[in-house]
XYZ file of C-alpha atoms in Angstrom:
377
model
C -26.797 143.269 -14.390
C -24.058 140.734 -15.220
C -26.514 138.568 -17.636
C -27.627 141.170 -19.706
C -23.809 142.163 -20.121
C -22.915 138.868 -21.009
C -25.649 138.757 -23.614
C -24.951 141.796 -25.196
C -21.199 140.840 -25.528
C -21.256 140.102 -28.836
C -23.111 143.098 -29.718
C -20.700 144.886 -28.225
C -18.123 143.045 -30.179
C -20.015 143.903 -33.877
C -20.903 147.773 -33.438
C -17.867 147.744 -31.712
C -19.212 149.796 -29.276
C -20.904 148.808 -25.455
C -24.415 149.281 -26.213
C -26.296 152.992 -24.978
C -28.366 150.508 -22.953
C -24.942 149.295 -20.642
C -24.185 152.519 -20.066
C -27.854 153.795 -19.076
C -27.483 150.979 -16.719
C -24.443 151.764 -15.012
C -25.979 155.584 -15.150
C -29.122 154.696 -13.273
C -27.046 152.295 -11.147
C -24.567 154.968 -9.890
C -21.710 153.515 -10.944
C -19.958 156.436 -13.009
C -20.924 158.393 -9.315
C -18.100 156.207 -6.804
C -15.065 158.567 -7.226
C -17.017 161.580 -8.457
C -16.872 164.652 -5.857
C -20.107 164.466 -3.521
C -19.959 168.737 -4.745
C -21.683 167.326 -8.071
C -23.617 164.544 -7.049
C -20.800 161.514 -6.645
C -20.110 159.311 -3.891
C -15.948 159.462 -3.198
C -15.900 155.837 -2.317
C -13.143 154.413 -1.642
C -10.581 152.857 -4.893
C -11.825 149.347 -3.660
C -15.309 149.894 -4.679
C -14.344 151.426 -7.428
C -12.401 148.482 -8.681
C -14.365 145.494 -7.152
C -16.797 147.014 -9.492
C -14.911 146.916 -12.550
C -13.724 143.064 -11.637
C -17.185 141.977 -11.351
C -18.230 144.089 -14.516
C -15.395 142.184 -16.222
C -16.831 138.653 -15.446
C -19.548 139.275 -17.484
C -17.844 141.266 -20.411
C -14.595 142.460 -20.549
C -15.020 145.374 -22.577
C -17.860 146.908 -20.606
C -15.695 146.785 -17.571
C -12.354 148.651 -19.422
C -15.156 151.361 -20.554
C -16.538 151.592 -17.466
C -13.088 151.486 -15.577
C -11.958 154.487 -18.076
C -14.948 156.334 -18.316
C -15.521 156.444 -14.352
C -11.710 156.908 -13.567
C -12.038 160.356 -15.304
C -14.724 161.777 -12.713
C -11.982 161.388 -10.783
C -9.208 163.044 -12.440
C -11.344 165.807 -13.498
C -11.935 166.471 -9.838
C -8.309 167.417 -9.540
C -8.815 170.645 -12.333
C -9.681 174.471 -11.659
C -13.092 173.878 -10.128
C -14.050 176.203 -13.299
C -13.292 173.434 -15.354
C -15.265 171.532 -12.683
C -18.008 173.239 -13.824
C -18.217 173.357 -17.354
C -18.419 169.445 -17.329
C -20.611 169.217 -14.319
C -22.575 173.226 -14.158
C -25.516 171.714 -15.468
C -25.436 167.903 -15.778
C -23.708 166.129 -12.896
C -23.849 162.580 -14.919
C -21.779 164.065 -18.279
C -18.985 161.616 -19.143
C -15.305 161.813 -20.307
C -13.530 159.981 -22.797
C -9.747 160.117 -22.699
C -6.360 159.636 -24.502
C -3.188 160.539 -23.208
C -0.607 160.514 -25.699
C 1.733 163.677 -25.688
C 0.763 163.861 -29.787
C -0.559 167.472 -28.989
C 0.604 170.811 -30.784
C 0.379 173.207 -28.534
C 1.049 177.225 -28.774
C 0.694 179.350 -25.674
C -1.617 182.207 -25.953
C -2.977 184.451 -24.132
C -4.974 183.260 -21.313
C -4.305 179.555 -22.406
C -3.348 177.225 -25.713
C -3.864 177.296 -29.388
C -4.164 173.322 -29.432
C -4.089 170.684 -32.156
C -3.318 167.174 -33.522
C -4.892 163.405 -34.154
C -4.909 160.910 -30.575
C -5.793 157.161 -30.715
C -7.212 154.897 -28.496
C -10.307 157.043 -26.748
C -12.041 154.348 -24.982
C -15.546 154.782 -25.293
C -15.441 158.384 -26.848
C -18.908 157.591 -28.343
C -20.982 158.017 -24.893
C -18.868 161.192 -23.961
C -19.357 164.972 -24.658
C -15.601 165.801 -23.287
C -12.456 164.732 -23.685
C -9.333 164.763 -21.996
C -5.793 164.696 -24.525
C -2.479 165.010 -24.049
C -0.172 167.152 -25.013
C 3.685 169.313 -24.194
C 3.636 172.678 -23.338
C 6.948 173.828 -24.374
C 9.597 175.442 -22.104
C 9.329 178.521 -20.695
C 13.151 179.226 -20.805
C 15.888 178.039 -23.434
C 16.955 174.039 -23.193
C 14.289 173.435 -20.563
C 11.912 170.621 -20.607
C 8.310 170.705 -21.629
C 5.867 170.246 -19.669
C 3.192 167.430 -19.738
C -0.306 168.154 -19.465
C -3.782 167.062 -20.147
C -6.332 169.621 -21.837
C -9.960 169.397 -21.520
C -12.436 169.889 -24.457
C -16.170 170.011 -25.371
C -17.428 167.970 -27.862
C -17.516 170.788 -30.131
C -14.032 171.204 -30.173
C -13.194 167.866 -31.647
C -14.532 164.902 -33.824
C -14.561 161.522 -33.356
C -12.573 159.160 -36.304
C -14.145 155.590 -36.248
C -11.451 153.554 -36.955
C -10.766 150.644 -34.118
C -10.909 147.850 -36.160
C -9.030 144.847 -33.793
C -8.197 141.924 -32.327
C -10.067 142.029 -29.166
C -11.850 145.145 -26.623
C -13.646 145.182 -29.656
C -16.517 146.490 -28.082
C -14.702 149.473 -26.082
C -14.673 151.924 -29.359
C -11.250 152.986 -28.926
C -11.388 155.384 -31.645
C -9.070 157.951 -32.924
C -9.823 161.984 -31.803
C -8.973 164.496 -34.068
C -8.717 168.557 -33.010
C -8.019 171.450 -35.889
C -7.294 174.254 -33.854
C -9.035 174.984 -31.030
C -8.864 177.431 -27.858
C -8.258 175.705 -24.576
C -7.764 178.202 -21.417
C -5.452 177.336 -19.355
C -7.865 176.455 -16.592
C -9.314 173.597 -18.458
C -5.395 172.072 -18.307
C -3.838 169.623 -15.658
C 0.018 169.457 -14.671
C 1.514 166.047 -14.436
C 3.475 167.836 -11.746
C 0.804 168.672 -9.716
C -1.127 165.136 -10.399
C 2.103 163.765 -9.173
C 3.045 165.904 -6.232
C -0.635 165.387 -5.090
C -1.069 168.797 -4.991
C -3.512 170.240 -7.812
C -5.885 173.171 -8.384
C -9.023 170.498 -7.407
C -7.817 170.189 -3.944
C -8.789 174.009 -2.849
C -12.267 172.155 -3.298
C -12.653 168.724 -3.311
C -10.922 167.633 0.158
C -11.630 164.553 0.037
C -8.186 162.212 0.853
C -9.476 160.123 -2.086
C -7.975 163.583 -3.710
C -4.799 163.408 -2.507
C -3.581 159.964 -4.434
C -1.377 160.050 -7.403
C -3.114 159.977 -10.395
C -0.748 157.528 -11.865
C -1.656 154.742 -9.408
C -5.102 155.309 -9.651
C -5.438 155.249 -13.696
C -3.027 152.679 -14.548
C -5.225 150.090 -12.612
C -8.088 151.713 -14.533
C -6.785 149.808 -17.607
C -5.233 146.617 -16.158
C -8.287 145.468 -13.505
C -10.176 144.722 -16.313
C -7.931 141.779 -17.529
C -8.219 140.500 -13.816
C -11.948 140.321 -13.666
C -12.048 138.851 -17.424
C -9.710 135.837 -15.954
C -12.451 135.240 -13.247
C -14.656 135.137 -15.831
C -12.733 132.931 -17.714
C -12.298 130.567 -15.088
C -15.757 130.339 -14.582
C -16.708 129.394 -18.232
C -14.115 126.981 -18.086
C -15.656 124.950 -15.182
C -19.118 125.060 -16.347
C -17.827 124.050 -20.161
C -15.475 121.235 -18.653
C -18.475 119.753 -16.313
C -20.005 118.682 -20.310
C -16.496 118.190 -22.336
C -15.162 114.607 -22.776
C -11.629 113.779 -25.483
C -13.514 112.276 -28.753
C -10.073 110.229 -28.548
C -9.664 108.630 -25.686
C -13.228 109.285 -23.759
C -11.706 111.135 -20.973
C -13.670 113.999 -18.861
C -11.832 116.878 -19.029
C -12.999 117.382 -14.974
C -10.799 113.976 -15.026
C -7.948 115.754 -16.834
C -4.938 116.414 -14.321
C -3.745 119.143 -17.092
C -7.088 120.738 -16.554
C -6.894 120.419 -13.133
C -3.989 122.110 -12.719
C -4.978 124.494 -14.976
C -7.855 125.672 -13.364
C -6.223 125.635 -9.886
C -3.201 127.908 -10.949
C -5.604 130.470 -12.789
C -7.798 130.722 -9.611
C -5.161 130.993 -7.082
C -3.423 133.571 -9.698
C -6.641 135.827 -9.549
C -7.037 136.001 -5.747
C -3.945 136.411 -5.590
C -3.398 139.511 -7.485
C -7.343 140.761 -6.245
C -5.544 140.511 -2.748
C -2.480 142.590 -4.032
C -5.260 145.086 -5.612
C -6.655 145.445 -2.377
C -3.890 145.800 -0.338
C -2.376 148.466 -2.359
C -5.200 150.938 -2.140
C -5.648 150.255 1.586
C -1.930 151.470 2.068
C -2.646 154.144 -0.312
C -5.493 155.669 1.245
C -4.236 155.396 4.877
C -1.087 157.252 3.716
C -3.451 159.573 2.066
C -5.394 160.007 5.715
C -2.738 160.956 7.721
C -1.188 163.270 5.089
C 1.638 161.474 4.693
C 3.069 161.206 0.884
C 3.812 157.714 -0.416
C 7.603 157.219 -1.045
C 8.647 156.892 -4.778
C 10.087 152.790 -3.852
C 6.349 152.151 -3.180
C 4.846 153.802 -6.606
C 7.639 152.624 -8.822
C 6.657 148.890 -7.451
C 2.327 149.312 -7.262
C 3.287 150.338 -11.077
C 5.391 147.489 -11.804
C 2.058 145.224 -9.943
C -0.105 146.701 -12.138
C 1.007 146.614 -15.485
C 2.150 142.682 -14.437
C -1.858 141.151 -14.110
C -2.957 141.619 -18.154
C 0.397 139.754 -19.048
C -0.204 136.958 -16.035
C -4.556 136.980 -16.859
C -3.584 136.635 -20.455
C -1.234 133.515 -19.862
C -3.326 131.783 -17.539
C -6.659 132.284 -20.152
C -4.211 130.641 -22.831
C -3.449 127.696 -20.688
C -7.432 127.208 -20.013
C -8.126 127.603 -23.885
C -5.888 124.607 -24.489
C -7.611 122.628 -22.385
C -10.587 122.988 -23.739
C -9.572 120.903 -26.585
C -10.274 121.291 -30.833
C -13.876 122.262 -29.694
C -12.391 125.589 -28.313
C -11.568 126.921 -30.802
C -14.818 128.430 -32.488
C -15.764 131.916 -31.577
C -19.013 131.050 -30.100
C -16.764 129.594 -27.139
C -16.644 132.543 -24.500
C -13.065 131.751 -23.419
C -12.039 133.085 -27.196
C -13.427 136.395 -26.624
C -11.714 136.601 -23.122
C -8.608 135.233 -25.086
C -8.778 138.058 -27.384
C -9.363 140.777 -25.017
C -7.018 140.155 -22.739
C -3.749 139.920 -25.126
C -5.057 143.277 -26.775
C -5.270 144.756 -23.510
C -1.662 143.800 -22.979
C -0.970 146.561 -25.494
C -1.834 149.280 -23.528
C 1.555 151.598 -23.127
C 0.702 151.109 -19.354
C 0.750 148.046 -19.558
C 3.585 146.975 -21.628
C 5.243 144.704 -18.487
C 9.010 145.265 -19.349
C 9.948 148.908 -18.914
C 8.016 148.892 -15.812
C 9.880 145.375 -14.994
C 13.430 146.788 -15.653
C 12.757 150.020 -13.502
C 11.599 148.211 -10.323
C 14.550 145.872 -10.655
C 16.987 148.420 -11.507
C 15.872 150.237 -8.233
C 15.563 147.606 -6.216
C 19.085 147.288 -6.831
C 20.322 150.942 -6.201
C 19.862 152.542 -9.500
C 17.189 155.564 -10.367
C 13.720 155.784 -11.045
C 13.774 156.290 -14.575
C 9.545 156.818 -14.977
C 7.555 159.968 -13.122
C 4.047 158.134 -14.132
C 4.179 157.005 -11.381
């Protein structure tokens, strides 16, 4: 599969959009199945899969693998809902996909039996190939000077319309467009607590009792959007070998495979990568034993697989800038692959969850005997 997504990169990159055909494939492949509930038709692999996956989609194009990572990391979360909500998505078509966007934009007005719900989200990742959608929004307070209450709401594609406007840097292919509602009915069983997604304890688990279930939904999705960047700087590292077996300096006639710069380069990036695959790895295995023998995983250890996470776009975009320079003035056109992978992998910096120094500041600050400060988590 990883040729034809490298050739239809660039397509990718001009409809800004991953073609219908890449996501047929990954359809008739299985791929969206690997943490969808075996009740409708998935497989509840283990997170491994599910990201060694997404790294090797990444290789190949970077913005297949972040649509693919999204898209496929909802199966999951929507496996934690009302198994009514289950349902609707899944009643009559276990392959229907979910786009997504979390910001807390959302007005919401309790009615009876659920929300009056409205407001304007960016950033749904591949919203094009979906016929849900899962938003953010605050429920306010029950009581007087309480807090609101995060949750995310869950709507047909009749509910809400797509606004193409992602018009960027880089993913330029992942469609990240804007998703507007005007007023819609949500019930309340078509809405997921932060609370519970946190505690590990939501309405999905009466039915889907799987242990793959029983993670926080924070750790899973924020790797969702930064695994991507990892695989891309494989990718990147590969391009860079094959282009430097062919460049030589026009100004002093020396290979750049002769280069110690490049050298070092390329040894840093691929020692980076494995690296922070091996931290990947090692993460989830911790997670899911924890999750096997019931045991919950202490808020130290989420506050510092966070912190891990949102760290690899910032490290995978550095070590794709040091490559670029190495491959001299000639590496600068767009047809040269590392661009693209240079481009993608600063905008994916941008994601909120991956914005390195909040996360940074709250490990340190508890590592030295201050508060967790972020519930994500």
């Amino acid at each position: 599969m990883l040729p034809a997504l490298a050739e239809r990169a660039a397509q990718a990159e001009r409809e800004q959009k991953v073609s219908d055909q890449t996501i047929e494939d990954f359809q008739q492949a299985g791929l969206f199945r690997v943490l969808q509930p075996k009740r409708y038709g998935g497989y509840e692999m283990d997170p491994q899969v599910f990201f060694d996956i997404q790294l090797a989609i990444a290789e190949a194009c970077m913005s297949s693998a972040w649509v693919y990572g999204v898209l496929a990391v909802h199966n999951w979360q929507l496996a934690l809902f009302d198994d009514r909500a289950q349902q609707d998505v899944w009643g009559n078509d276990d392959s229907i996909l979910t786009s997504s966007t979390y910001m807390p934009v959302a007005k919401v007005v309790p009615v009876e039996g659920g929300f009056q719900f409205s407001g304007r989200w960016g950033f749904s990742s591949g919203s094009e190939h979906c016929q849900w959608v899962l938003l953010g929004g605050l429920v306010p307070p029950t009581e007087a000077g309480g807090p609101p209450e995060y949750r995310t709401f869950l709507l047909p594609r009749s509910d809400y319309r797509i606004e193409q406007n992602w018009d960027v840097l880089g993913l330029r292919g992942t469609g990240s467009h804007d998703i507007v509602v005007d007023g819609v009915f949500v019930p309340d069983y078509r809405t997921h607590k932060s609370s519970d997604g946190f505690l590990c304890d939501s309405p999905g688990n009466a039915v889907n009792t799987s242990p793959l279930y029983r993670l926080p939904f924070a750790q899973i999705f924020v790797r969702a959007v930064s695994t991507a960047s990892l695989g891309a700087l494989q990718g990147a590292i590969n391009q860079f070998r094959a282009y430097a077996l062919k460049l030589v300096s026009i100004n002093t006639g020396q290979k750049t495979t002769e280069d110690v710069g490049a050298q070092m380069a390329c040894a840093e990036a691929q020692a980076a990568a494995d690296e922070m695959r091996v931290v990947l790895q090692r993460n989830f295995a911790h997670l899911m034993a924890l999750a096997r023998a019931g045991q919950p995983l202490p808020v130290e250890t989420r506050v510092e697989y966070r912190y891990q996470s949102a760290a690899v776009p910032e490290r995978c975009a550095a070590q794709v800038n040091r490559l670029l320079r190495y491959c001299g003035g000639r590496g600068i056109y767009l047809t040269n692959p590392l661009t693209r992978i240079f481009l993608d992998t600063h905008t994916a910096r941008a994601h909120v969850a991956n914005n390195l120094d909040p996360y940074g500041r709250n490990y340190g600050g508890l590592l030295m005997g201050q508060n967790n400060r972020d519930f994500f988590v």
